[in-house]
Coordinates of C-alpha atoms in Angstrom, one line a residue:
M1 CA -136.7 -43.3 30.2
A2 CA -135.0 -41.4 33.0
T3 CA -131.9 -39.3 33.1
Y4 CA -129.3 -39.8 35.9
N5 CA -126.0 -38.4 37.2
V6 CA -123.8 -41.1 38.8
H7 CA -120.5 -40.5 40.4
A8 CA -118.0 -42.3 42.6
G9 CA -116.8 -40.5 45.8
H10 CA -113.3 -39.2 46.5
N11 CA -110.4 -39.7 44.1
F12 CA -106.8 -40.9 44.3
K13 CA -105.5 -37.5 45.3
V14 CA -107.9 -37.3 48.3
P15 CA -108.7 -41.0 48.7
G16 CA -111.6 -42.3 50.7
A17 CA -111.7 -45.0 53.4
S18 CA -109.7 -48.2 53.2
G19 CA -109.3 -51.4 55.3
M20 CA -110.0 -54.8 53.7
F21 CA -110.1 -52.9 50.4
S22 CA -109.9 -49.4 49.0
E23 CA -113.1 -47.3 48.8
T24 CA -111.6 -45.2 46.0
E25 CA -110.8 -48.2 43.9
E26 CA -114.1 -50.1 44.5
D27 CA -116.5 -47.3 44.3
R28 CA -115.3 -46.6 40.8
K29 CA -115.9 -50.3 39.8
V30 CA -119.4 -50.1 41.2
K31 CA -120.0 -46.7 39.5
D32 CA -118.9 -48.0 36.1
A33 CA -121.1 -51.1 36.4
V34 CA -124.2 -49.0 37.5
I35 CA -123.7 -46.6 34.6
S36 CA -123.4 -49.5 32.1
K37 CA -126.5 -51.3 33.4
L38 CA -128.6 -48.1 33.4
R39 CA -127.6 -47.4 29.8
Q40 CA -128.4 -51.0 28.8
L41 CA -131.9 -50.3 30.0
G42 CA -132.1 -47.2 27.8
H43 CA -131.6 -44.5 30.4
T44 CA -129.4 -41.4 29.8
V45 CA -126.5 -41.4 32.3
Y46 CA -123.8 -38.8 33.0
D47 CA -120.6 -39.8 34.8
C48 CA -119.9 -36.9 37.3
T49 CA -116.9 -38.5 39.0
D50 CA -114.0 -36.1 39.9
N51 CA -110.4 -37.2 39.5
D52 CA -108.8 -33.7 39.6
G53 CA -109.6 -32.1 43.0
V54 CA -106.5 -32.0 45.3
T55 CA -108.5 -31.2 48.4
Q56 CA -111.7 -32.6 49.8
S57 CA -113.5 -29.3 49.2
Q58 CA -112.3 -29.2 45.6
N59 CA -113.3 -32.7 45.0
L60 CA -116.8 -32.1 46.3
A61 CA -117.2 -28.8 44.5
N62 CA -116.1 -30.4 41.2
I63 CA -118.6 -33.2 41.6
V64 CA -121.5 -30.8 42.4
R65 CA -120.6 -28.6 39.5
K66 CA -120.6 -31.5 37.1
C67 CA -123.9 -32.7 38.5
N68 CA -125.6 -29.3 38.2
S69 CA -124.5 -28.9 34.6
H70 CA -127.1 -31.6 33.6
S71 CA -130.9 -31.6 34.1
V72 CA -131.6 -35.0 35.6
D73 CA -134.1 -37.0 37.6
L74 CA -131.7 -38.2 40.2
D75 CA -128.1 -37.8 41.4
I76 CA -126.5 -41.0 42.6
S77 CA -123.4 -41.0 44.7
I78 CA -121.5 -44.3 45.3
H79 CA -119.4 -44.7 48.5
F80 CA -118.2 -47.3 51.0
N81 CA -118.4 -46.9 54.7
A82 CA -115.8 -47.4 57.4
S83 CA -115.6 -47.2 61.2
N84 CA -113.5 -49.3 63.5
G85 CA -113.8 -52.6 61.8
Q86 CA -117.0 -53.4 63.7
G87 CA -119.5 -51.4 61.7
H88 CA -121.3 -53.4 59.0
G89 CA -124.1 -53.2 56.5
T90 CA -125.5 -50.9 53.9
E91 CA -127.4 -47.5 54.1
V92 CA -128.6 -44.7 51.9
L93 CA -128.3 -41.0 52.9
L94 CA -130.7 -38.4 51.5
F95 CA -132.7 -35.4 52.4
G96 CA -136.5 -34.8 52.2
N97 CA -139.5 -37.0 51.5
G98 CA -139.6 -37.1 47.7
R99 CA -139.8 -40.2 45.5
H100 CA -136.0 -40.6 46.0
R101 CA -136.8 -41.9 49.5
D102 CA -138.7 -44.8 48.1
I103 CA -135.8 -45.5 45.7
G104 CA -133.3 -45.3 48.6
Q105 CA -135.4 -47.8 50.5
R106 CA -135.5 -50.2 47.6
I107 CA -131.7 -49.9 47.1
V108 CA -130.9 -50.9 50.7
N109 CA -133.5 -53.7 50.5
E110 CA -131.8 -55.1 47.4
I111 CA -128.3 -54.8 48.8
S112 CA -129.3 -56.3 52.1
A113 CA -130.7 -59.3 50.1
L114 CA -127.1 -60.0 49.2
G115 CA -126.3 -60.7 52.8
F116 CA -125.5 -57.3 54.2
T117 CA -127.2 -55.8 57.3
N118 CA -129.9 -53.3 56.3
R119 CA -129.1 -50.0 58.1
G120 CA -131.9 -48.2 56.3
I121 CA -132.4 -44.6 55.3
K122 CA -130.3 -42.0 57.1
D123 CA -130.4 -38.2 57.2
G124 CA -128.0 -36.8 54.6
S125 CA -129.0 -33.2 54.9
N126 CA -125.4 -32.2 56.1
L127 CA -123.7 -33.9 53.2
Y128 CA -122.3 -31.5 50.5
V129 CA -123.4 -33.4 47.5
V130 CA -126.9 -34.1 48.9
K131 CA -127.3 -30.5 50.0
Y132 CA -126.0 -28.6 46.9
T133 CA -127.1 -30.6 43.9
N134 CA -130.1 -29.2 42.1
A135 CA -131.8 -32.6 41.5
L136 CA -132.9 -35.0 44.2
A137 CA -129.8 -36.9 45.4
I138 CA -129.0 -40.1 47.2
L139 CA -125.6 -41.2 48.7
I140 CA -125.2 -45.0 48.8
E141 CA -122.9 -46.4 51.4
C142 CA -122.6 -49.9 49.8
C143 CA -121.0 -51.6 52.8
F144 CA -118.1 -51.2 55.2
C145 CA -114.7 -51.6 53.5
D146 CA -113.0 -52.2 56.9
N147 CA -115.3 -55.0 58.0
S148 CA -114.0 -58.5 57.2
E149 CA -117.5 -60.1 56.7
D150 CA -118.7 -57.2 54.5
A151 CA -115.5 -57.6 52.5
R152 CA -116.1 -61.3 52.1
I153 CA -119.6 -60.8 50.8
Y154 CA -118.9 -57.8 48.6
N155 CA -118.7 -58.1 44.8
A156 CA -118.8 -55.0 42.5
E157 CA -121.0 -56.7 39.9
T158 CA -123.7 -57.9 42.3
M159 CA -123.6 -54.7 44.2
A160 CA -124.2 -52.7 41.0
A161 CA -127.0 -55.0 40.0
A162 CA -128.7 -54.5 43.3
I163 CA -128.4 -50.7 43.1
V164 CA -129.9 -50.7 39.5
K165 CA -132.7 -53.0 40.5
G166 CA -133.5 -50.7 43.4
I167 CA -133.5 -47.6 41.1
T168 CA -135.5 -49.1 38.2
G169 CA -137.1 -52.3 39.4
Q170 CA -135.3 -54.1 36.6
T171 CA -132.6 -56.8 36.5
V172 CA -129.8 -56.5 34.0
K173 CA -127.9 -59.5 32.8
P174 CA -124.4 -59.5 34.4
I175 CA -121.7 -57.7 32.3
Q176 CA -119.2 -60.3 33.5
P177 CA -119.1 -63.3 35.8
A178 CA -118.9 -62.7 39.5
K179 CA -115.5 -61.5 40.6
A180 CA -112.9 -64.2 41.0
P181 CA -109.2 -63.8 41.6
T182 CA -107.2 -63.7 38.4
N183 CA -103.5 -64.0 37.6
G184 CA -101.6 -60.7 37.4
R185 CA -100.4 -57.8 39.4
H186 CA -100.9 -58.0 43.2
E187 CA -99.2 -55.4 45.3
I188 CA -99.4 -56.3 49.0
V189 CA -97.2 -57.0 52.0
V190 CA -97.7 -60.5 53.5
E191 CA -96.2 -62.2 56.5
C192 CA -95.1 -65.8 56.7
T193 CA -97.1 -67.9 59.2
A194 CA -95.3 -71.2 58.8
D195 CA -92.3 -72.2 60.8
V196 CA -90.4 -72.6 57.6
L197 CA -91.6 -71.8 54.1
N198 CA -89.9 -72.7 50.8
R199 CA -89.1 -70.1 48.2
R200 CA -89.5 -71.5 44.7
K201 CA -88.0 -70.5 41.4
E202 CA -91.4 -70.8 39.7
P203 CA -95.0 -70.9 41.1
S204 CA -95.1 -74.7 41.3
L205 CA -94.4 -77.4 44.0
N206 CA -92.1 -79.0 41.4
A207 CA -90.0 -75.9 40.9
D208 CA -86.5 -75.6 42.4
I209 CA -86.2 -74.4 46.0
V210 CA -84.2 -71.2 45.9
G211 CA -84.4 -70.4 49.6
K212 CA -86.4 -70.6 52.8
E213 CA -88.0 -68.1 55.2
N214 CA -89.1 -68.3 58.8
K215 CA -92.3 -67.4 60.6
G216 CA -92.7 -63.6 60.9
Y217 CA -90.8 -62.8 57.7
Q218 CA -92.5 -60.2 55.5
N219 CA -92.6 -60.3 51.7
R220 CA -93.4 -57.4 49.4
I221 CA -95.6 -59.1 46.8
I222 CA -95.9 -57.9 43.2
E223 CA -97.7 -60.7 41.4
K224 CA -100.1 -63.6 42.0
R225 CA -100.6 -66.8 40.0
Y226 CA -102.7 -69.9 40.3
N227 CA -101.0 -73.3 39.8
D228 CA -100.9 -76.7 41.4
G229 CA -104.3 -76.1 42.9
M230 CA -103.1 -73.1 44.9
W231 CA -102.3 -69.5 44.7
W232 CA -98.7 -68.3 44.6
F233 CA -97.2 -64.9 45.3
K234 CA -94.1 -63.5 43.7
D235 CA -91.8 -61.4 45.9
I236 CA -90.2 -58.3 44.5
A237 CA -86.9 -60.2 44.7
G238 CA -88.2 -62.7 42.1
Y239 CA -88.9 -65.9 44.0
W240 CA -92.4 -67.4 44.6
I241 CA -94.0 -68.5 47.8
S242 CA -97.3 -70.4 48.5
A243 CA -100.2 -68.1 49.5
N244 CA -101.4 -70.9 51.8
Y245 CA -98.7 -70.0 54.4
V246 CA -98.9 -66.2 54.6
K247 CA -101.3 -63.6 55.7
D248 CA -101.9 -60.0 54.7
V249 CA -100.3 -57.4 57.0
I250 CA -102.9 -55.1 58.5
Y251 CA -102.2 -51.8 60.4
T252 CA -105.0 -50.4 62.6
C253 CA -105.0 -46.8 63.8
T254 CA -105.0 -46.6 67.7
T255 CA -104.9 -42.8 68.0
P256 CA -107.8 -40.3 67.6
A257 CA -106.2 -38.7 64.5
L258 CA -103.1 -39.5 62.4
N259 CA -102.1 -37.7 59.2
R260 CA -102.1 -39.5 55.9
R261 CA -99.2 -38.3 53.7
S262 CA -98.7 -38.1 49.9
E263 CA -95.1 -39.3 50.3
P264 CA -93.2 -41.1 53.1
S265 CA -92.0 -37.9 54.7
M266 CA -93.1 -35.6 57.5
N267 CA -92.7 -32.7 55.1
S268 CA -95.0 -34.2 52.4
K269 CA -98.6 -33.1 51.8
I270 CA -101.3 -34.2 54.2
V271 CA -103.9 -35.9 52.1
G272 CA -106.3 -37.2 54.8
T273 CA -106.7 -38.2 58.4
D274 CA -106.8 -41.6 60.0
R275 CA -109.2 -42.2 62.9
S276 CA -109.0 -44.7 65.6
G277 CA -110.1 -48.1 64.3
N278 CA -109.2 -47.4 60.6
A279 CA -107.5 -50.5 59.2
H280 CA -105.1 -50.7 56.3
R281 CA -103.7 -53.3 54.0
I282 CA -100.3 -52.2 52.8
K283 CA -98.2 -52.6 49.7
Q284 CA -94.7 -51.5 50.7
Y285 CA -92.5 -49.9 53.4
K286 CA -90.0 -47.1 53.3
T287 CA -87.9 -45.5 56.0
A288 CA -87.4 -41.7 55.9
D289 CA -87.0 -38.9 58.5
G290 CA -86.2 -41.6 61.0
V291 CA -89.7 -43.1 60.6
K292 CA -90.8 -46.4 59.1
W293 CA -93.6 -45.6 56.7
A294 CA -96.2 -47.9 55.1
Q295 CA -98.1 -47.3 51.9
D296 CA -101.8 -48.2 52.0
I297 CA -103.2 -50.0 48.9
A298 CA -105.0 -46.7 48.2
G299 CA -101.7 -45.0 47.7
Y300 CA -101.2 -42.7 50.7
W301 CA -98.5 -43.2 53.4
F302 CA -98.7 -43.4 57.2
S303 CA -96.3 -43.9 60.1
T304 CA -96.1 -47.4 61.5
N305 CA -95.0 -46.1 64.9
Q306 CA -96.5 -48.3 67.6
K307 CA -97.8 -45.2 69.4
Y308 CA -100.3 -44.8 66.6
M309 CA -100.6 -48.1 64.8
K310 CA -101.2 -51.7 65.8
K311 CA -100.0 -54.5 63.5
S312 CA -102.1 -57.6 62.9
L313 CA -102.6 -60.3 60.2
N314 CA -105.6 -61.3 58.2
D315 CA -106.5 -63.8 55.5
C316 CA -105.1 -62.9 52.1
N317 CA -107.5 -60.9 49.9
L318 CA -106.8 -62.0 46.4
N319 CA -109.2 -59.5 44.8
I320 CA -107.2 -56.3 45.5

């Protein structure tokens, strides 16, 4: 049996990429499933994920320190890629020509078998985790979180299964069924696409109509529920609308660099940088300092000024 370090990249204080979904949320789901499957096969696995670093450098240093506190056969770093919405596929970054290169190749082959483009093995010699961990290390970019087709194919359970098969050559019985939308909390901003949409007292076509909204109206959604053969969204005001007639609001960065903030204020801490082409699903707006701010589903805030951001709509993602 082998010994592994596994960690998810970034954390919620210095979040990773986002677009169709949040890298920081999903890399942790994949990480947890990979660890569980490796342990099911009898391997020793250490979780070296960092949730405490408040800067990128602290986050990386904490991860490497945790990794180097164990003597292992391989360090495995789980990430998701992002570009301008056009990039797609899976790749593994590493350094050197050890047996980890064969493992990396098997991983991208297994992930690409799920339907993702195989981008192969890439040079990771400049990556902090790859460079400074004592053991051989691989960094897996599972797919692109800002590409609509990758997001459509992606599933945390099948992704983890592909990674584990690439590492061990073995298939582990799924821990749970493939991801499907479930009733519960759903924080997202959606925009009405129907000329007129009824607001209902309950999530049912038979429920009382308590109001109407017109095309272009935006709702701050807090809950989703399946009923009458369709999904319903509950607005923060308490009424329900059919998910068939709304779309998720997307903001895409159009400037070379835009600060991500910890709070909706020009005086708040900078927690990251947007690049041109980065796309965001959002969960609420706030106005402060004369600026209309939007909060990404990963938790950070950005200005919606048209100088920096372009608004668009996309099909509702019920799995965030």
